[in-house]
Amino acid sequence: MAKKKNEAPLTGITVSKEEDFSAWYTELITKAELADIRYNIKGFVVYREWATITIKKMYAKYEELLEKNGHLPLIMPSLIPESNFLLESEHVEGFAPEVFWVTEAGSSGKLNEKLALRPTSETALYKMYALWIRSYKDLPFKRYLSCQVWRYEGKMTRPFFRGREFHWIEAHDVFSTMEGAEEQVKEDMEVTYKMIQDEFGIPIIFFERPQWDKFSGAQKTFAADALMGSGKVLQLPSTHLLGQNFAKPFNVKFVDKDGEEKYGYQTCYGPAISRIYGAMIAHLGDGKGLILPFDIAPVQIVIIPILFKNKEQIVLEKANEIFDELKEKFIVKIDDSDKSMGSKFYYWELKGVPIRIEVGPKDVEKNQVVVVKRHDGQKFFVEENDLKEFIENIATNYTKEIKEKSVVDFESQIEVAYEKDAAIEAINNGKIVCCGFCSIDRASEHWAEVVENDMGGLVRCKRVDEEKNEFATCLICGKPAGCTVYIAKSY
RNA sequence: GGGAGGGUGGUCUAGCUUGGUAUGAUUCCUGGUUUGGGACCAGGUGGCCGGGGGUUCAAAUCCCCCCUCUCCCA
C-alpha cells in the first residue's frame, strides 16, 4: 500500500476502488472496522463486531436452506489423528503440504500420534459415518458442520479472501446410488446460486474443474467462479462428487434391499463463508465504503436527529417516535452522539447501513422525514404517516436492487479465440477466453501449465450450464479439441 | 515460490544518513460554544520506538537473528 504521509486519517475511504483495488480493500477493512490484522500470527486475523454480525447472519441463512434440504447439523472435533488422515492416498497427497500438526501437549511432551488441525473434515467424519450407517433405510444421509479449518497457505493472505484459518460450512452426504450423489451435486449448485447470487449479490458461474485441479480424492469437482468484473474471477463454493473413493477406505457401507453389503456414494460441498463475505464486500462496496444486502446488515436503519439549539427536544422526541415505530420489524439505531451531522452521515455510509432517516426541525414542522438509500444515494421526503410502508417497501426491494446492479453481463466479458495470440490479447484486455482444449484429463495438465505461463490465465474449464463443443482443435497443442473451456485471470 | 518496501502513544507520522531529553497531527477524556454533508476553543490522558541479542559511557538511530504487515511478479 502506498502510504500517505502527514495526512490526518479520515474515517472515509481515500482511494478509488477502480484505481487501486488493493489499497481500497485494505482501507475498507481497517476503517469500517471489519478485521484487525494486528494479531501476530501470519494469516490469522481477528474478525471484528461489524463483520462478525453479518457473517453469523450469512451462516444462519445458509444453514436454514441446507436444513430445509434435509441436512442435519453436527459438531466435530477439530483434531484428526494422523492414522485417519492417511486412509485416502490422493486426499493425503493433496492436503499434506498445508496441514498444521499438533505434535506436543502439556508438560509430558511429544504425542504418540500426531494430530492434524482439520484442513477439511472428510477423514474425521467418514470414520463416524462407517459406524452410523447400517442400512439403505439410513440413506440418504445428509449432515453439515459450521466450523473453521486451517490450511498452511503459501500464497499471499488477505483478510477474508485467503487466510490460514477460515470459516465455512461443509456438507457431507451419502447415497445408495451414483445417481443420488449426482443429483446432490446439482442441488448444491442450486443452493449456491440461491445464496451467493440472490442473497449476497455476487454473480457466479459454475465450472467443472479439470482433473488436475479437482478436490483431492474426488471424482469430479464443480466450482463456482465469482465474476469480479474486469475479467478476473474468484473461486467461491465448490461441490465434489466423491463416488466411492472415500467410502472404500473408510468403510462407509450399507446393507441394501437385496441383503447385500454395498459401499455408499458420497458428495461434499464447502461454501467458505468468510471468503464469500470478502467477495461480497469487495464486489458491492464503493468509494464511500460498504454496501450490504438488507437482511444481513448489522444495522438496517439509522436515524440521525439534526439538533439545533433550543430545538433538540422536539427533534429527539420525533426520532424516538420513529424508532419505536420501526424497531419491531427492523434493526434500528438512533445516532444521538454529539458528533456533527456530516460526520455521522459519512460514518454510517462507511458502515453500509442500508437506510438513513434524517429528522430535523424543518421536518418536524412539516410532519415529514428525509429517507436516503445507501446503495444508490436516492433521497426521499416522506410523509410521516406513510413512513412505515415506505420503509417496508425499500426493505423488500433493496437486495434485489443491488443484485441487479452488480450482475455482470457474463457474455460481454467472453471472447472466443481460435488463435493463441488472440487469446493472449483478450486476456490482457481483461476478457475471459472461450476456446477449444484437448481434454480435462490429467494428460493435458502440462498444456494448462503452458496456458498459465504464456497467457497469465488459468483454465477454469468446462462451463456447467452448457454442453457445446464447437472447436475443431485445441488452442494450445493443435490436436483435435476434446472440449470447450474458459480461461481467466484469477484472484 | 521469487522480489521490493514497511513496523515509533488507539491511528497517521517526524527523527535514523552523522548515536546524546521522543516530533506533529488526529483519536480518546473534561468543560464550553456549535450542528440540513467531514465544526471550533481551552485543558488532559496515552510510548519497553515489533521482539531478542550484540557494539557503546550512551541505541528509535549502527550490526546480527527472529516475528509480522503491505505491495508486485510466477
Coordinates of C-alpha atoms (C1' of nucleotides) in Angstrom, one line a residue:
Chain A
M1 CA 0.0 0.0 0.0
A2 CA 1.3 3.4 -0.8
K3 CA 1.1 5.2 2.5
K4 CA 0.0 8.7 2.6
K5 CA 2.5 10.8 4.7
N6 CA 1.5 13.5 7.0
E7 CA -2.2 13.2 6.4
A8 CA -4.8 13.2 9.1
P9 CA -6.7 10.0 8.9
L10 CA -10.3 10.5 7.8
T11 CA -12.9 7.9 8.6
G12 CA -13.8 7.6 5.0
I13 CA -12.0 5.8 2.1
T14 CA -9.4 7.9 0.4
V15 CA -8.6 5.8 -2.7
S16 CA -10.8 4.8 -5.5
K17 CA -11.8 1.1 -5.9
E18 CA -11.2 1.3 -9.7
E19 CA -7.7 2.8 -9.5
D20 CA -6.2 0.8 -6.7
F21 CA -8.3 -2.2 -5.6
S22 CA -5.8 -3.5 -3.0
A23 CA -5.5 -0.2 -1.2
W24 CA -9.2 0.4 -1.4
Y25 CA -9.9 -3.1 0.1
T26 CA -7.3 -2.6 2.9
E27 CA -8.8 0.8 3.8
L28 CA -12.3 -0.6 3.8
I29 CA -11.3 -3.5 6.2
T30 CA -9.5 -1.1 8.5
K31 CA -11.7 1.9 8.6
A32 CA -15.1 0.1 8.6
E33 CA -13.5 -2.0 11.4
L34 CA -14.2 -5.4 9.8
A35 CA -11.0 -7.1 10.7
D36 CA -8.0 -6.3 12.8
I37 CA -4.8 -7.5 11.2
R38 CA -2.6 -6.8 14.3
Y39 CA -3.0 -10.3 15.7
N40 CA 0.6 -11.6 15.4
I41 CA 0.4 -14.9 13.6
K42 CA 0.7 -14.8 9.9
G43 CA -2.5 -15.5 8.1
F44 CA -4.7 -15.2 11.2
V45 CA -6.8 -12.2 11.7
V46 CA -9.5 -11.0 14.2
Y47 CA -12.9 -10.6 12.8
R48 CA -14.5 -7.6 14.4
E49 CA -18.0 -7.0 15.5
W50 CA -19.4 -5.5 12.4
A51 CA -18.1 -8.3 10.2
T52 CA -19.0 -11.0 12.7
I53 CA -22.6 -10.0 12.9
T54 CA -23.0 -10.2 9.1
I55 CA -21.1 -13.5 8.9
K56 CA -23.3 -15.0 11.5
K57 CA -26.4 -14.0 9.6
M58 CA -24.9 -15.4 6.4
Y59 CA -24.3 -18.7 8.3
A60 CA -27.9 -18.7 9.5
K61 CA -29.3 -18.2 6.0
Y62 CA -27.1 -20.9 4.6
E63 CA -27.9 -23.3 7.4
E64 CA -31.6 -22.8 7.1
L65 CA -31.5 -23.7 3.5
L66 CA -29.3 -26.7 4.0
E67 CA -31.6 -28.0 6.7
K68 CA -34.7 -27.4 4.5
N69 CA -33.0 -29.6 2.0
G70 CA -32.6 -32.4 4.5
H71 CA -29.3 -31.8 6.2
L72 CA -28.8 -32.2 9.9
P73 CA -26.1 -30.3 11.9
L74 CA -23.1 -31.8 13.6
I75 CA -20.2 -30.5 15.7
M76 CA -17.0 -32.4 15.1
P77 CA -13.6 -32.3 16.9
S78 CA -11.1 -30.1 15.2
L79 CA -8.2 -32.5 15.6
I80 CA -7.8 -35.6 13.3
P81 CA -5.5 -38.4 14.2
E82 CA -2.8 -39.0 11.6
S83 CA -4.0 -42.6 11.0
N84 CA -7.4 -41.3 9.9
F85 CA -5.9 -38.7 7.8
L86 CA -3.7 -41.2 5.9
L87 CA -6.5 -43.5 4.7
E88 CA -7.3 -42.0 1.3
S89 CA -4.0 -41.6 -0.5
E90 CA -5.0 -38.9 -3.0
H91 CA -6.5 -36.8 -0.3
V92 CA -3.4 -37.0 1.8
E93 CA -1.2 -36.1 -1.1
G94 CA -3.3 -33.0 -1.8
F95 CA -3.6 -31.7 1.7
A96 CA -0.4 -32.8 3.4
P97 CA 1.6 -29.8 2.4
E98 CA -0.9 -27.5 4.0
V99 CA -1.6 -29.2 7.3
F100 CA -0.9 -27.8 10.8
W101 CA 0.1 -30.6 13.0
V102 CA -0.2 -30.8 16.8
T103 CA 2.8 -32.8 18.0
E104 CA 3.2 -31.9 21.6
A105 CA 0.9 -31.5 24.6
G106 CA 1.4 -30.2 28.1
S107 CA 4.5 -30.9 30.1
S108 CA 4.7 -34.6 29.0
G109 CA 6.0 -33.6 25.7
K110 CA 5.6 -35.4 22.4
L111 CA 2.3 -37.1 21.5
N112 CA 2.3 -40.8 20.5
E113 CA 0.4 -39.9 17.3
K114 CA 0.4 -36.5 15.8
L115 CA -2.9 -34.8 15.3
A116 CA -3.9 -32.7 12.3
L117 CA -5.8 -29.5 12.8
R118 CA -8.5 -30.2 10.3
P119 CA -7.9 -28.7 6.9
T120 CA -11.3 -30.2 5.9
S121 CA -13.3 -32.9 7.7
E122 CA -13.8 -35.9 5.4
T123 CA -11.3 -38.0 7.3
A124 CA -12.9 -37.1 10.7
L125 CA -16.5 -37.6 9.6
Y126 CA -16.3 -40.7 7.5
K127 CA -14.9 -42.8 10.3
M128 CA -18.0 -42.0 12.2
Y129 CA -20.3 -42.4 9.1
A130 CA -18.9 -46.0 8.9
L131 CA -20.3 -46.5 12.5
W132 CA -23.6 -44.8 12.0
I133 CA -24.7 -46.0 8.6
R134 CA -26.1 -49.6 8.6
S135 CA -29.0 -49.9 6.2
Y136 CA -30.3 -48.4 2.9
K137 CA -33.0 -47.0 5.2
D138 CA -30.4 -44.7 6.7
L139 CA -29.8 -43.2 3.3
P140 CA -29.6 -40.5 2.0
F141 CA -27.5 -39.5 5.0
K142 CA -27.0 -35.7 4.9
R143 CA -25.1 -33.8 7.5
Y144 CA -23.3 -30.5 7.7
L145 CA -20.9 -28.7 10.1
S146 CA -20.3 -25.0 10.5
C147 CA -16.7 -24.7 11.6
Q148 CA -13.3 -23.3 11.0
V149 CA -10.5 -25.1 9.2
W150 CA -6.8 -24.5 9.0
R151 CA -4.5 -24.6 6.0
Y152 CA -0.9 -23.5 5.8
E153 CA -1.3 -21.3 2.8
G154 CA 1.8 -20.3 0.9
K155 CA 0.0 -17.7 -1.2
M156 CA -0.4 -14.1 -0.1
T157 CA -3.1 -13.9 2.5
R158 CA -5.7 -11.2 2.6
P159 CA -8.4 -10.7 5.2
F160 CA -11.5 -12.8 4.4
F161 CA -10.3 -13.8 1.0
R162 CA -7.5 -16.1 2.0
G163 CA -6.2 -16.8 5.4
R164 CA -4.5 -19.8 7.1
E165 CA -7.7 -20.2 9.2
F166 CA -11.1 -19.7 7.6
H167 CA -14.7 -20.2 8.4
W168 CA -17.0 -22.4 6.4
I169 CA -19.8 -24.9 6.2
E170 CA -19.1 -28.3 4.9
A171 CA -21.9 -30.7 3.9
H172 CA -21.2 -34.4 3.6
D173 CA -23.8 -36.6 2.1
V174 CA -24.1 -40.4 1.4
F175 CA -26.3 -42.1 -1.1
S176 CA -27.1 -45.6 -2.1
T177 CA -26.6 -44.9 -5.8
M178 CA -24.3 -42.8 -8.0
E179 CA -27.4 -41.1 -9.5
G180 CA -28.4 -40.0 -6.0
A181 CA -25.0 -38.4 -5.5
E182 CA -25.1 -36.7 -8.9
E183 CA -28.5 -35.2 -8.0
Q184 CA -27.0 -33.9 -4.8
V185 CA -24.2 -32.1 -6.7
K186 CA -27.0 -30.4 -8.7
E187 CA -28.8 -29.4 -5.6
D188 CA -25.6 -28.0 -4.2
M189 CA -25.2 -25.8 -7.3
E190 CA -28.8 -24.6 -7.0
V191 CA -28.2 -23.7 -3.3
T192 CA -25.1 -21.8 -4.3
Y193 CA -26.9 -19.7 -6.9
K194 CA -29.7 -19.0 -4.4
M195 CA -27.3 -17.9 -1.6
I196 CA -24.4 -16.3 -3.3
Q197 CA -26.2 -14.6 -6.2
D198 CA -29.7 -13.9 -4.9
E199 CA -29.0 -13.3 -1.2
F200 CA -25.5 -11.9 -1.3
G201 CA -25.5 -10.2 -4.7
I202 CA -22.4 -11.8 -6.2
P203 CA -22.7 -13.1 -9.8
I204 CA -21.4 -16.6 -10.3
I205 CA -20.9 -19.3 -13.0
F206 CA -20.2 -23.0 -12.3
F207 CA -17.4 -24.8 -14.0
E208 CA -16.4 -28.4 -13.9
R209 CA -12.8 -28.3 -12.9
P210 CA -10.2 -30.3 -14.8
Q211 CA -8.8 -33.5 -13.3
W212 CA -5.6 -31.8 -12.2
D213 CA -7.5 -29.1 -10.3
K214 CA -10.1 -31.1 -8.6
F215 CA -10.6 -31.7 -4.9
S216 CA -8.1 -34.2 -3.7
G217 CA -9.8 -37.5 -3.6
A218 CA -12.9 -36.5 -5.6
Q219 CA -14.0 -38.0 -8.9
K220 CA -15.3 -34.6 -10.1
T221 CA -15.2 -31.1 -8.8
F222 CA -17.7 -28.3 -9.7
A223 CA -16.7 -24.9 -8.6
A224 CA -18.4 -21.5 -8.8
D225 CA -16.4 -18.7 -10.1
A226 CA -17.5 -15.2 -9.0
L227 CA -17.3 -12.7 -11.7
M228 CA -15.5 -9.8 -10.2
G229 CA -15.6 -7.5 -13.2
S230 CA -12.7 -6.8 -15.5
G231 CA -12.4 -10.4 -16.4
K232 CA -11.0 -11.6 -13.1
V233 CA -12.6 -14.5 -11.3
L234 CA -12.6 -15.7 -7.8
Q235 CA -13.4 -19.2 -6.8
L236 CA -16.3 -19.5 -4.4
P237 CA -18.1 -22.7 -3.2
S238 CA -17.3 -26.0 -4.8
T239 CA -19.1 -29.2 -4.7
H240 CA -17.5 -32.6 -5.2
L241 CA -18.6 -35.9 -6.4
L242 CA -16.6 -38.3 -4.4
G243 CA -18.2 -41.5 -5.7
Q244 CA -16.8 -44.4 -3.6
N245 CA -13.3 -43.0 -3.3
F246 CA -13.7 -42.4 0.4
A247 CA -16.4 -45.0 1.1
K248 CA -14.0 -47.8 0.4
P249 CA -11.0 -46.8 2.6
F250 CA -13.3 -45.6 5.4
N251 CA -15.7 -48.5 5.1
V252 CA -18.9 -46.5 4.6
K253 CA -21.2 -49.4 3.8
F254 CA -24.9 -50.2 4.0
V255 CA -27.0 -53.3 3.6
D256 CA -29.2 -52.8 0.5
K257 CA -32.8 -54.1 -0.1
D258 CA -31.3 -57.2 -1.7
G259 CA -29.5 -58.0 1.6
E260 CA -26.1 -57.3 0.1
E261 CA -23.5 -55.1 1.7
K262 CA -22.5 -52.1 -0.6
Y263 CA -20.4 -49.1 -0.4
G264 CA -22.1 -45.7 -0.3
Y265 CA -21.7 -42.9 -2.9
Q266 CA -20.7 -39.6 -1.4
T267 CA -20.6 -35.9 -2.1
C268 CA -19.2 -33.0 -0.2
Y269 CA -19.8 -29.3 -0.5
G270 CA -17.8 -26.5 1.0
P271 CA -19.0 -22.9 1.0
A272 CA -16.4 -20.7 2.7
I273 CA -18.5 -18.1 4.4
S274 CA -15.5 -15.9 5.3
R275 CA -14.4 -15.8 1.7
I276 CA -17.9 -15.2 0.5
Y277 CA -18.1 -12.3 2.9
G278 CA -14.8 -10.9 1.5
A279 CA -16.1 -11.3 -2.1
M280 CA -19.3 -9.6 -1.2
I281 CA -17.9 -6.5 0.4
A282 CA -15.3 -6.2 -2.4
H283 CA -17.9 -6.6 -5.1
L284 CA -20.7 -4.5 -3.7
G285 CA -18.6 -1.7 -1.9
D286 CA -18.0 1.7 -3.4
G287 CA -16.0 4.9 -2.7
K288 CA -17.9 5.6 0.4
G289 CA -17.4 2.2 1.9
L290 CA -19.6 -0.9 2.5
I291 CA -22.8 -1.8 0.7
L292 CA -24.6 -4.7 2.3
P293 CA -27.7 -6.7 1.4
F294 CA -30.6 -5.6 3.6
D295 CA -31.2 -8.8 5.6
I296 CA -27.6 -9.3 6.7
A297 CA -26.7 -5.7 7.6
P298 CA -25.8 -5.4 11.3
V299 CA -27.9 -2.2 11.4
Q300 CA -30.6 -1.8 8.8
I301 CA -31.8 1.7 9.6
V302 CA -30.0 4.6 11.2
I303 CA -32.0 7.6 12.5
I304 CA -30.0 10.8 12.6
P305 CA -31.6 13.7 14.6
I306 CA -30.3 17.0 13.4
L307 CA -30.0 19.1 16.5
F308 CA -30.3 22.8 16.5
K309 CA -30.0 24.9 19.6
N310 CA -33.3 25.1 21.6
K311 CA -34.9 22.6 19.3
E312 CA -33.2 19.4 20.5
Q313 CA -36.2 18.3 22.4
I314 CA -38.8 18.1 19.7
V315 CA -36.4 16.6 17.2
L316 CA -35.3 13.9 19.7
E317 CA -38.8 13.1 20.6
K318 CA -39.7 12.7 17.0
A319 CA -36.7 10.5 16.4
N320 CA -37.7 8.2 19.3
E321 CA -41.2 8.0 18.0
I322 CA -39.9 6.8 14.6
F323 CA -37.6 4.4 16.4
D324 CA -40.4 2.9 18.3
E325 CA -42.5 2.5 15.2
L326 CA -39.8 0.7 13.3
K327 CA -38.0 -1.3 15.9
E328 CA -40.4 -4.2 15.8
K329 CA -39.6 -5.1 12.3
F330 CA -36.1 -3.8 11.7
I331 CA -32.8 -3.3 13.3
V332 CA -32.8 0.4 14.0
K333 CA -30.3 2.7 15.7
I334 CA -30.5 6.3 16.7
D335 CA -27.2 8.2 16.5
D336 CA -27.7 11.0 19.0
S337 CA -24.0 11.3 19.8
D338 CA -22.6 14.8 19.8
K339 CA -20.7 14.5 16.6
S340 CA -21.6 16.8 13.8
M341 CA -24.3 15.7 11.4
G342 CA -22.0 15.4 8.4
S343 CA -19.5 13.1 10.1
K344 CA -22.4 10.8 11.2
F345 CA -23.5 10.6 7.5
Y346 CA -20.0 9.6 6.4
Y347 CA -19.6 7.1 9.2
W348 CA -22.8 5.2 8.6
E349 CA -22.3 5.2 4.9
L350 CA -18.9 3.7 5.5
K351 CA -20.6 1.0 7.6
G352 CA -23.1 0.2 4.8
V353 CA -26.3 0.8 6.7
P354 CA -29.0 0.4 4.0
I355 CA -31.4 3.2 5.1
R356 CA -30.7 6.6 6.7
I357 CA -33.6 8.6 8.2
E358 CA -32.9 12.3 8.9
V359 CA -35.1 14.2 11.3
G360 CA -34.5 17.9 11.7
P361 CA -36.6 20.8 13.0
K362 CA -37.9 21.6 9.5
D363 CA -39.1 18.0 9.1
V364 CA -40.9 18.1 12.4
E365 CA -42.7 21.2 11.3
K366 CA -43.8 19.6 8.0
N367 CA -44.6 16.2 9.5
Q368 CA -42.1 14.6 7.2
V369 CA -38.7 12.9 7.3
V370 CA -35.8 12.5 4.9
V371 CA -35.0 8.9 3.8
V372 CA -31.8 8.1 2.0
K373 CA -30.9 4.7 0.4
R374 CA -27.2 3.8 0.8
H375 CA -26.6 1.8 -2.3
D376 CA -27.8 4.4 -4.8
G377 CA -27.9 7.6 -2.7
Q378 CA -31.6 8.2 -3.6
K379 CA -33.2 10.7 -1.3
F380 CA -36.9 10.9 -0.5
F381 CA -39.1 13.3 1.5
V382 CA -41.6 11.1 3.2
E383 CA -44.8 12.0 5.0
E384 CA -44.7 10.7 8.5
N385 CA -47.9 8.7 8.0
D386 CA -46.5 6.9 5.0
L387 CA -43.1 6.2 6.6
K388 CA -43.7 2.6 7.8
E389 CA -45.0 1.4 4.5
F390 CA -42.3 3.3 2.6
I391 CA -39.5 1.7 4.6
E392 CA -41.0 -1.7 4.3
N393 CA -41.1 -1.2 0.5
I394 CA -37.4 -0.3 0.4
A395 CA -36.6 -3.2 2.7
T396 CA -38.2 -5.7 0.3
N397 CA -36.5 -4.4 -2.8
Y398 CA -33.1 -3.3 -1.5
T399 CA -31.3 -6.5 -2.0
K400 CA -32.9 -7.1 -5.4
E401 CA -31.7 -3.7 -6.5
I402 CA -28.1 -4.2 -5.5
K403 CA -28.1 -7.6 -7.1
E404 CA -29.4 -6.2 -10.4
K405 CA -26.8 -3.5 -10.3
S406 CA -24.0 -6.0 -9.6
V407 CA -24.9 -8.7 -12.0
V408 CA -22.1 -8.7 -14.6
D409 CA -23.1 -9.4 -18.1
F410 CA -21.1 -12.6 -18.4
E411 CA -21.4 -13.0 -22.2
S412 CA -20.0 -9.5 -22.8
Q413 CA -16.9 -10.5 -20.9
I414 CA -16.2 -13.5 -23.0
E415 CA -14.1 -13.5 -26.1
V416 CA -14.0 -16.6 -28.3
A417 CA -10.5 -17.3 -29.5
Y418 CA -9.1 -19.6 -32.3
E419 CA -5.5 -18.5 -32.1
K420 CA -3.2 -18.4 -29.1
D421 CA -2.1 -14.8 -29.9
A422 CA -5.7 -13.6 -30.0
A423 CA -6.3 -15.3 -26.7
I424 CA -3.3 -13.7 -25.0
E425 CA -4.5 -10.3 -26.2
A426 CA -8.0 -11.0 -25.0
I427 CA -6.8 -12.0 -21.5
N428 CA -4.6 -8.9 -21.4
N429 CA -7.7 -6.8 -22.2
G430 CA -9.5 -8.2 -19.2
K431 CA -11.6 -10.7 -21.0
I432 CA -12.5 -14.3 -20.3
V433 CA -11.4 -16.5 -23.2
C434 CA -13.5 -19.3 -24.6
C435 CA -11.6 -21.8 -26.7
G436 CA -11.0 -25.4 -27.6
F437 CA -8.8 -27.6 -25.4
C438 CA -7.6 -31.1 -25.8
S439 CA -9.1 -32.6 -22.7
I440 CA -9.7 -32.2 -18.9
D441 CA -7.8 -35.4 -18.1
R442 CA -4.5 -35.4 -16.3
A443 CA -2.7 -36.0 -19.6
S444 CA -3.5 -32.4 -20.5
E445 CA -2.2 -30.9 -17.4
H446 CA 1.0 -29.7 -18.9
W447 CA -0.9 -27.8 -21.6
A448 CA -2.7 -26.0 -18.8
E449 CA 0.7 -25.0 -17.4
V450 CA 1.5 -23.6 -20.8
V451 CA -1.7 -21.6 -20.7
E452 CA -0.7 -20.3 -17.2
N453 CA 2.9 -19.4 -18.2
D454 CA 2.2 -17.9 -21.7
M455 CA -1.2 -16.3 -21.1
G456 CA -1.3 -15.5 -17.4
G457 CA -4.7 -17.1 -17.1
L458 CA -6.0 -20.3 -15.5
V459 CA -8.1 -22.9 -17.2
R460 CA -11.4 -22.6 -15.3
C461 CA -12.5 -25.4 -17.5
K462 CA -16.0 -26.6 -18.7
R463 CA -19.0 -24.5 -18.0
V464 CA -21.7 -26.5 -16.3
D465 CA -24.7 -24.7 -17.9
E466 CA -23.7 -25.5 -21.5
E467 CA -22.7 -28.6 -23.4
K468 CA -21.2 -27.1 -26.5
N469 CA -18.1 -28.2 -28.3
E470 CA -17.7 -26.0 -31.3
F471 CA -13.9 -26.0 -31.6
A472 CA -12.0 -28.3 -34.0
T473 CA -8.7 -28.1 -32.4
C474 CA -7.0 -27.4 -29.0
L475 CA -5.8 -23.8 -28.8
I476 CA -2.6 -24.8 -27.3
C477 CA -1.5 -28.2 -28.7
G478 CA -3.3 -28.1 -32.0
K479 CA -4.6 -31.6 -31.7
P480 CA -8.4 -32.3 -32.0
A481 CA -10.3 -30.5 -29.3
G482 CA -11.9 -32.6 -26.7
C483 CA -13.9 -29.9 -25.0
T484 CA -14.7 -26.2 -24.8
V485 CA -13.0 -24.4 -21.9
Y486 CA -12.9 -21.0 -20.3
I487 CA -9.6 -19.3 -19.4
A488 CA -9.5 -16.4 -17.0
K489 CA -7.3 -14.5 -14.6
S490 CA -8.0 -15.3 -11.1
Y491 CA -7.7 -13.6 -7.7
Chain B
rG1 C1' 7.9 -20.0 -4.8
rG2 C1' 10.7 -15.1 -6.2
rG3 C1' 11.4 -9.8 -5.3
rA4 C1' 10.7 -4.9 -3.1
rG5 C1' 9.2 -1.8 1.0
rG6 C1' 7.5 -1.1 6.0
rG7 C1' 6.6 -1.7 11.8
rU8 C1' 7.7 4.9 16.6
rG9 C1' 1.0 6.8 22.1
rG10 C1' -5.6 3.9 19.5
rU11 C1' -4.5 6.0 14.2
rC12 C1' -1.2 8.6 10.6
rU13 C1' 3.7 10.1 11.2
rA14 C1' 8.9 13.4 12.2
rG15 C1' 13.5 11.8 13.9
rC16 C1' 17.6 7.1 11.6
rU17 C1' 22.5 9.2 6.8
rU18 C1' 26.1 11.9 11.2
rG19 C1' 24.1 7.5 18.3
rG20 C1' 23.1 12.0 23.3
rU21 C1' 15.8 14.8 26.8
rA22 C1' 10.6 11.3 21.5
rU23 C1' 8.0 15.5 16.8
rG24 C1' 3.5 16.9 15.0
rA25 C1' -1.5 15.9 13.8
rU26 C1' -5.6 13.1 14.8
rU27 C1' -8.5 9.8 18.1
rC28 C1' -10.0 9.4 23.2
rC29 C1' -11.4 12.0 28.1
rU30 C1' -13.2 17.1 30.7
rG31 C1' -15.5 21.7 30.2
rG32 C1' -17.8 25.3 26.9
rU33 C1' -19.8 27.1 22.1
rU34 C1' -22.0 24.6 17.7
rU35 C1' -24.9 21.5 14.0
rG36 C1' -29.7 20.4 7.0
rG37 C1' -22.8 16.8 4.2
rG38 C1' -16.3 15.6 7.5
rA39 C1' -17.4 22.3 13.4
rC40 C1' -14.5 25.2 16.9
rC41 C1' -11.9 26.9 21.7
rA42 C1' -9.3 25.5 26.2
rG43 C1' -7.2 21.7 29.2
rG44 C1' -5.9 16.5 29.9
rU45 C1' -4.8 11.0 29.3
rG46 C1' -1.9 8.0 26.4
rG47 C1' 5.2 5.4 24.3
rC48 C1' 9.7 -1.2 27.0
rC49 C1' 10.4 3.4 19.2
rG50 C1' 7.7 -5.0 16.7
rG51 C1' 10.8 -8.9 19.8
rG52 C1' 15.6 -10.9 21.2
rG53 C1' 20.9 -10.5 21.1
rG54 C1' 25.4 -7.5 20.1
rU55 C1' 28.6 -2.9 19.7
rU56 C1' 28.9 1.7 23.0
rC57 C1' 29.8 5.7 28.7
rA58 C1' 25.2 6.1 25.8
rA59 C1' 20.9 2.8 20.8
rA60 C1' 14.4 4.6 17.9
rU61 C1' 19.2 5.5 15.4
rC62 C1' 24.8 1.1 14.0
rC63 C1' 25.4 -4.8 13.4
rC64 C1' 23.1 -9.9 13.7
rC65 C1' 18.8 -13.1 14.3
rC66 C1' 13.5 -13.6 14.6
rC67 C1' 8.3 -12.1 14.3
rU68 C1' 4.8 -9.5 11.5
rC69 C1' 2.4 -6.3 7.7
rU70 C1' 1.9 -4.3 2.8
rC71 C1' 2.7 -4.4 -2.4
rC72 C1' 4.5 -6.6 -7.1
rC73 C1' 5.8 -10.9 -10.1
rA74 C1' 5.3 -16.7 -11.0

